[in-house]
């Protein structure tokens, strides 16, 4: 089936790759297309005048077009263009020969062109070898083929092949190559029209240059010599590979071919040449060519039939009759009229079998027993400390991880020995200043790059409160991870680098975006840690400046001023983190330390009585005992061991086998905590980061469109956006802008606005491509091409 | 060769794939030597080659190559004197690349070489080992330059070679008790040459445009057992390692006869002062096997168009020939 192979594969394999369109990639190329930008035109104009100056008197003999072309090729290099044009005009050759870039011709081509020159050429303009080679579209095999058979549709493939023999495929089964003009025309694939034009131009130039073959330089000679060395023996002209009608540069070193072509007179004679390829001496003549062996037993079994010559024509089967159908009894038997022996037997045993199968039921593995606690009461009884989760946010390298490392170190959560070890390791790779950050950054990639990539979780405890730290990455590439961390937190700690320029660059970058995301998650308190105060020698002026500007920004993002706390500190040295600063330079600050501020923050109310809502921040496979575990913050409600939960959007239930909070096993967990739940009775494929876990009796609905109150961070129009609910996200779009609202009262200011400006609040309808579990009161973040455009509060299903 | 086992297979017993060694060979010291095969053909004479294309209907091109054992089978033992090389090749494609693969302006060639588990006297694993991957790379270099890849942008072609029986590295009698011969891997050169030839036939069968039909050939330098001083080296074409007690050097090439170009070369052993002679020998061997390849491809083509073309047989025959020759 030789040539048919390709077309058949294409027909067969397309079902999963339906919209394969190779057309449009190539349709553009080759057409010049005036794709010049304004900038280019301007450069061209200036360049032309300057070249004219450079040319002096020769300028009169040169047309604008020539100059521009030269400029184009030299990328507006005036000097080179002038030199080129002078050379050209000097030779007074009327024919246009555009500049040739040295790089464009490979050594091989040079060698070939030198060889061309040696050969007695009489041909006129020679088309470019590559393109002529390709333009010859027809496989000559196509003439020989019988009329094409229609290809079966995909479903029928199996049927199509059912009686195809093993080898010796009958002719009518063979694929047929039809004459397609090849799509590849030697241009730059998929290139812009300008590039294509450039390439086409270069190609033309090279052809002309080759035809002229004036550049026989020593290098090319060397290349030829090298080629000669490569051949094993003689360089006698070899057989004419595609029947003498095509030429490639690499074969130009066989003069015989060329001669045969140039001699061949018009049409009929060419046909002759095709039919009778000049018999040429191969380079190596083998005295004793190998003999053909007869097919061995194995071979004849494999290939069917001993020799190809003696093949019998394959009978084509229209239908394949079963051998017994020829008997008369077959017609009269009605074999399937009465119940089969199996049926009879089953009917007799039927009842008994069903019973015994019921008895067979495999004893279920001991179900996880629920203690049926009243978790809310338990919680109140336990007198647990306040629980607070905070996320550390801020621009990249502003010192978030270092600050947290310092906090843990000063609170003796991390002992001196581990710190010393980290110090030594950090020094070894020349990043000693990152030693504290390594407390949080644990993966080798994070450590070697000095950048946090994923959320790191750590715990510490004070007399009053148990804290969970979520150290977020500051780099803009890892915003999704930051969102996942922020969705688990009660309030953010914003870290700002006080040193010159850093603060400013952060304000344009992720300082701003993180604040907006944190706010859009509904967080109301914020602690602003003005870090690296040591680098500005605890300048009060700098601190005040930052405070002023941040306050302005934060209030605009609708944080209340009284809920913002500013603390000047230095994470690296530890001043004002746990211990108060002693340095005299900072006598002006008498406020609280970071730790004090953390303890003072008011926490949002926990909705213990509501139905369970937990967003999955992490899914991991553990050991044999707990094959699948999830972790995430409980937004509302409670869980206890033995509870059944529902995972959305997969809509699968699971049973909780065990619960861990802060790495210690517990019987229950309540809203506000970030427990790890070990699950059974669920396939891991149903759980993914960002999923929603809820109580099966009060599930969250999957919605496809909803109205939302939107706080815009950028200009918002009806446009495609990416909708994030925690980390669960779906492409979607803002369908309509229903109304612009008053920021504080929520009253409608304007109906159907055309655009929502940054900072404004509007009611919009959001359409999702995939259903997401979202219910009233949940927060969503809308992002577009890596930027956060707004934050929404889900109001109702649209 | 650490063999990994598949947990879900009934794995064959490890060890040899051949008949066991019989007691007589151990009891009678001279007897074993009488079984030793020796080269009966001339030094420039190649073994016979069996080649057949289009053996796998579902592949776009396929071929089977066999080099039957040249020594006559012995009457007194079950163990065949020499192995006979058996290789199948199938070509899948050209077909469009999956979307995940980055854009490629020309045909992406992948070659996979696998020994069947029973292909050698020592049982092979099911997972490709380093030798097989190495052969795959060699084969790829041999084929890459031959295929005119620019005609299939954004597509890939897969050449899958299965070695049903490989050439051994030496005579079984020279080995230890386990039947495996581990003497420098001379057989691999024959296997590579076979792979090149059969892959080339399969590619032609698939109708993929090539600049020429590439063919594999092997030549070797052996110690002449007849010459007493043991210094004399003879160059032979297409060595059958089992027939020679000592091979000094060998070389396999992939060779384009009509362009006089070598696409792949693999040399082994102590080549001595003149490696070119060995390479040249290998190219001769390649040209020798090309004769068979050409003949077979021609026949296959004629057989294919026999039916409808009977009317104007002669003219078309020439055309067909033309097509095939240009490969
Ligand atoms: N001088 C001085 N340098 C500090 C201070 N805090 C952090 N740094 C330095 O700032 C650099 C970045 O610290 P990291 O803690 O990795 O920054 P990060 O914010 O966690 O960075 P990402 O997690 O990648 O966003 C390190 O070289 C620290 O040594 C400080 O208080 N004073
Ligand atoms: Mg960090």
XYZ file of N, CA, C and O in Angstrom, chain A residues 37 148 158 171 180 213 225 279 289 410 482 509 512 611 622 648 661 735:
72
model
N 5.368 48.757 9.414
C 4.751 49.568 10.445
C 5.087 51.037 10.196
O 5.935 51.367 9.355
N -9.765 5.520 -7.628
C -9.730 5.515 -6.162
C -10.995 4.926 -5.568
O -12.092 5.123 -6.079
N -12.816 -0.765 11.417
C -12.695 -2.165 11.794
C -13.262 -3.068 10.728
O -12.653 -4.048 10.316
N -5.340 -5.288 -4.899
C -5.145 -3.952 -5.436
C -6.254 -2.996 -5.060
O -6.031 -1.830 -4.759
N -2.245 16.457 -4.988
C -2.456 17.679 -4.211
C -1.298 18.591 -4.529
O -0.179 18.138 -4.580
N 27.146 32.427 -10.257
C 28.262 31.683 -9.649
C 29.566 32.417 -9.753
O 30.551 31.923 -10.280
N 36.689 20.199 -1.498
C 37.721 19.216 -1.203
C 37.282 18.313 -0.068
O 37.485 17.100 -0.102
N 21.742 5.419 -18.103
C 22.355 4.384 -17.289
C 23.714 4.886 -16.856
O 24.559 5.213 -17.675
N 27.107 -9.681 -6.050
C 25.926 -9.216 -5.323
C 25.262 -10.379 -4.604
O 25.376 -11.531 -5.037
N 12.544 33.292 66.962
C 12.503 34.017 68.221
C 11.501 33.423 69.202
O 11.630 33.585 70.413
N -0.725 31.887 45.702
C -1.026 32.896 46.709
C -2.530 32.946 46.961
O -2.970 33.054 48.102
N 3.535 46.506 41.579
C 3.491 45.080 41.290
C 2.582 44.319 42.234
O 1.407 44.660 42.387
N 0.332 45.616 45.421
C -1.008 46.062 45.076
C -1.926 44.867 44.817
O -3.018 44.766 45.386
N -23.893 24.892 57.678
C -23.494 23.632 57.045
C -22.006 23.667 56.694
O -21.434 24.733 56.510
N -1.162 9.512 50.950
C -0.271 9.192 52.050
C 0.161 7.743 51.986
O 0.399 7.206 50.903
N -17.188 18.392 45.671
C -17.682 19.044 44.459
C -16.481 19.608 43.695
O -15.509 19.987 44.315
N -5.233 18.183 63.167
C -5.129 19.641 63.163
C -3.756 19.989 63.702
O -3.362 19.513 64.764
N -20.846 38.716 31.386
C -21.839 38.744 30.326
C -22.446 40.133 30.201
O -22.468 40.711 29.138
